[in-house]
Amino acid sequence: NAEDIYPRRYFYPSVNTFTQILPYVEMPVSEDISKRILCLPLYYGLAKEDIERIANEVLLFSL
């Protein structure tokens, strides 16, 4: 993306919707959160400067 930050959806889709494993069970909170949660870059060796840059971009986006 423009800021060279590549977030991804986390826990998507909600595990309760994997009907190949178990029958579907309604879990509205899990399903709602799975549609809205975001995982920012997270890995060993992520430089402090990159962490600060990512945090600043999140703050700018949230204003």
Short mmCIF file of N, CA and C in Angstrom, two decimals:
data_model
loop_
_atom_site.label_atom_id
_atom_site.label_comp_id
_atom_site.label_asym_id
_atom_site.label_seq_id
_atom_site.Cartn_x
_atom_site.Cartn_y
_atom_site.Cartn_z
N ASN A 1 0.82 -1.19 0.00
CA ASN A 1 0.00 0.00 0.00
C ASN A 1 0.87 1.25 0.00
N ALA A 2 0.27 2.41 0.03
CA ALA A 2 1.00 3.67 -0.08
C ALA A 2 2.00 3.88 1.05
N GLU A 3 1.71 3.36 2.22
CA GLU A 3 2.60 3.54 3.37
C GLU A 3 3.51 2.34 3.60
N ASP A 4 3.43 1.36 2.73
CA ASP A 4 4.25 0.15 2.84
C ASP A 4 4.00 -0.58 4.17
N ILE A 5 2.74 -0.60 4.58
CA ILE A 5 2.30 -1.32 5.78
C ILE A 5 1.27 -2.33 5.30
N TYR A 6 1.47 -3.59 5.63
CA TYR A 6 0.59 -4.63 5.11
C TYR A 6 -0.13 -5.36 6.24
N PRO A 7 -1.23 -4.78 6.72
CA PRO A 7 -2.02 -5.46 7.74
C PRO A 7 -2.82 -6.59 7.09
N ARG A 8 -3.38 -7.44 7.93
CA ARG A 8 -4.23 -8.50 7.40
C ARG A 8 -5.36 -8.75 8.38
N ARG A 9 -6.38 -9.41 7.87
CA ARG A 9 -7.48 -9.79 8.75
C ARG A 9 -7.01 -10.96 9.60
N TYR A 10 -7.43 -10.96 10.83
CA TYR A 10 -7.00 -12.00 11.75
C TYR A 10 -8.23 -12.75 12.23
N PHE A 11 -8.12 -14.05 12.37
CA PHE A 11 -9.25 -14.89 12.79
C PHE A 11 -10.44 -14.68 11.86
N TYR A 12 -10.18 -14.66 10.57
CA TYR A 12 -11.25 -14.50 9.59
C TYR A 12 -11.21 -15.64 8.62
N PRO A 13 -12.29 -16.26 8.36
CA PRO A 13 -13.59 -16.05 9.01
C PRO A 13 -13.61 -16.67 10.40
N SER A 14 -14.63 -16.36 11.13
CA SER A 14 -14.79 -16.91 12.47
C SER A 14 -14.81 -18.44 12.39
N VAL A 15 -14.10 -19.08 13.29
CA VAL A 15 -13.94 -20.54 13.24
C VAL A 15 -15.28 -21.28 13.32
N ASN A 16 -16.25 -20.72 13.99
CA ASN A 16 -17.55 -21.40 14.10
C ASN A 16 -18.25 -21.55 12.75
N THR A 17 -17.76 -20.87 11.73
CA THR A 17 -18.37 -20.98 10.40
C THR A 17 -17.72 -22.06 9.54
N PHE A 18 -16.72 -22.74 10.08
CA PHE A 18 -16.06 -23.83 9.34
C PHE A 18 -16.93 -25.08 9.40
N THR A 19 -17.94 -25.14 8.61
CA THR A 19 -18.89 -26.26 8.69
C THR A 19 -18.31 -27.57 8.17
N GLN A 20 -17.14 -27.55 7.58
CA GLN A 20 -16.49 -28.80 7.17
C GLN A 20 -15.96 -29.55 8.40
N ILE A 21 -15.80 -28.84 9.51
CA ILE A 21 -15.25 -29.44 10.72
C ILE A 21 -16.37 -29.82 11.69
N LEU A 22 -17.21 -28.86 12.00
CA LEU A 22 -18.33 -29.07 12.94
C LEU A 22 -19.56 -28.36 12.40
N PRO A 23 -20.73 -28.74 12.87
CA PRO A 23 -21.94 -28.02 12.44
C PRO A 23 -21.87 -26.55 12.86
N TYR A 24 -22.49 -25.70 12.07
CA TYR A 24 -22.50 -24.28 12.37
C TYR A 24 -23.20 -24.02 13.70
N VAL A 25 -22.59 -23.19 14.52
CA VAL A 25 -23.18 -22.73 15.78
C VAL A 25 -23.09 -21.20 15.74
N GLU A 26 -24.21 -20.54 15.96
CA GLU A 26 -24.21 -19.09 15.92
C GLU A 26 -23.39 -18.51 17.07
N MET A 27 -22.46 -17.66 16.76
CA MET A 27 -21.63 -16.96 17.73
C MET A 27 -21.49 -15.51 17.25
N PRO A 28 -22.49 -14.69 17.52
CA PRO A 28 -22.53 -13.36 16.94
C PRO A 28 -21.36 -12.45 17.32
N VAL A 29 -20.87 -12.57 18.54
CA VAL A 29 -19.74 -11.73 18.94
C VAL A 29 -18.50 -12.11 18.16
N SER A 30 -18.20 -13.40 18.09
CA SER A 30 -17.05 -13.88 17.33
C SER A 30 -17.15 -13.50 15.86
N GLU A 31 -18.32 -13.68 15.28
CA GLU A 31 -18.51 -13.36 13.87
C GLU A 31 -18.34 -11.86 13.62
N ASP A 32 -18.85 -11.04 14.52
CA ASP A 32 -18.72 -9.59 14.37
C ASP A 32 -17.26 -9.15 14.48
N ILE A 33 -16.58 -9.64 15.51
CA ILE A 33 -15.18 -9.26 15.71
C ILE A 33 -14.32 -9.73 14.54
N SER A 34 -14.57 -10.93 14.05
CA SER A 34 -13.75 -11.46 12.96
C SER A 34 -13.84 -10.60 11.71
N LYS A 35 -14.92 -9.86 11.55
CA LYS A 35 -15.09 -8.99 10.39
C LYS A 35 -14.40 -7.64 10.58
N ARG A 36 -14.06 -7.28 11.83
CA ARG A 36 -13.53 -5.95 12.10
C ARG A 36 -12.09 -5.92 12.59
N ILE A 37 -11.56 -7.05 13.03
CA ILE A 37 -10.24 -7.06 13.64
C ILE A 37 -9.15 -6.95 12.58
N LEU A 38 -8.04 -6.36 12.97
CA LEU A 38 -6.94 -6.13 12.05
C LEU A 38 -5.64 -6.51 12.73
N CYS A 39 -4.79 -7.20 12.04
CA CYS A 39 -3.49 -7.58 12.57
C CYS A 39 -2.43 -6.72 11.88
N LEU A 40 -1.76 -5.91 12.65
CA LEU A 40 -0.67 -5.10 12.11
C LEU A 40 0.58 -5.96 11.97
N PRO A 41 1.55 -5.50 11.20
CA PRO A 41 2.78 -6.29 11.06
C PRO A 41 3.37 -6.65 12.43
N LEU A 42 3.72 -7.91 12.56
CA LEU A 42 4.21 -8.44 13.83
C LEU A 42 5.14 -9.59 13.53
N TYR A 43 6.41 -9.39 13.73
CA TYR A 43 7.36 -10.47 13.48
C TYR A 43 8.68 -10.16 14.18
N TYR A 44 9.43 -11.21 14.44
CA TYR A 44 10.74 -11.06 15.05
C TYR A 44 11.62 -10.24 14.13
N GLY A 45 12.29 -9.28 14.68
CA GLY A 45 13.18 -8.46 13.87
C GLY A 45 12.55 -7.19 13.35
N LEU A 46 11.28 -6.95 13.67
CA LEU A 46 10.63 -5.71 13.25
C LEU A 46 11.34 -4.56 13.96
N ALA A 47 11.91 -3.66 13.19
CA ALA A 47 12.73 -2.58 13.75
C ALA A 47 11.88 -1.60 14.55
N LYS A 48 12.48 -1.05 15.59
CA LYS A 48 11.78 -0.07 16.43
C LYS A 48 11.28 1.10 15.58
N GLU A 49 12.06 1.51 14.61
CA GLU A 49 11.65 2.62 13.73
C GLU A 49 10.38 2.25 12.96
N ASP A 50 10.29 1.00 12.52
CA ASP A 50 9.10 0.56 11.80
C ASP A 50 7.89 0.49 12.73
N ILE A 51 8.10 0.06 13.95
CA ILE A 51 7.01 0.01 14.94
C ILE A 51 6.48 1.42 15.17
N GLU A 52 7.38 2.37 15.35
CA GLU A 52 6.97 3.76 15.57
C GLU A 52 6.24 4.32 14.34
N ARG A 53 6.73 4.02 13.16
CA ARG A 53 6.10 4.50 11.93
C ARG A 53 4.69 3.92 11.78
N ILE A 54 4.55 2.63 12.05
CA ILE A 54 3.24 1.98 11.96
C ILE A 54 2.29 2.59 12.99
N ALA A 55 2.77 2.76 14.21
CA ALA A 55 1.93 3.35 15.27
C ALA A 55 1.50 4.76 14.89
N ASN A 56 2.40 5.54 14.32
CA ASN A 56 2.05 6.90 13.90
C ASN A 56 1.00 6.89 12.79
N GLU A 57 1.12 5.97 11.86
CA GLU A 57 0.13 5.87 10.78
C GLU A 57 -1.24 5.48 11.32
N VAL A 58 -1.26 4.58 12.29
CA VAL A 58 -2.54 4.19 12.91
C VAL A 58 -3.16 5.40 13.61
N LEU A 59 -2.33 6.16 14.33
CA LEU A 59 -2.84 7.36 15.00
C LEU A 59 -3.38 8.37 13.99
N LEU A 60 -2.65 8.61 12.92
CA LEU A 60 -3.11 9.55 11.90
C LEU A 60 -4.43 9.09 11.29
N PHE A 61 -4.55 7.79 11.04
CA PHE A 61 -5.76 7.25 10.44
C PHE A 61 -6.96 7.40 11.38
N SER A 62 -6.70 7.30 12.68
CA SER A 62 -7.80 7.31 13.65
C SER A 62 -8.28 8.72 13.99
N LEU A 63 -7.57 9.74 13.56
CA LEU A 63 -7.96 11.12 13.89
C LEU A 63 -9.08 11.62 13.03
#
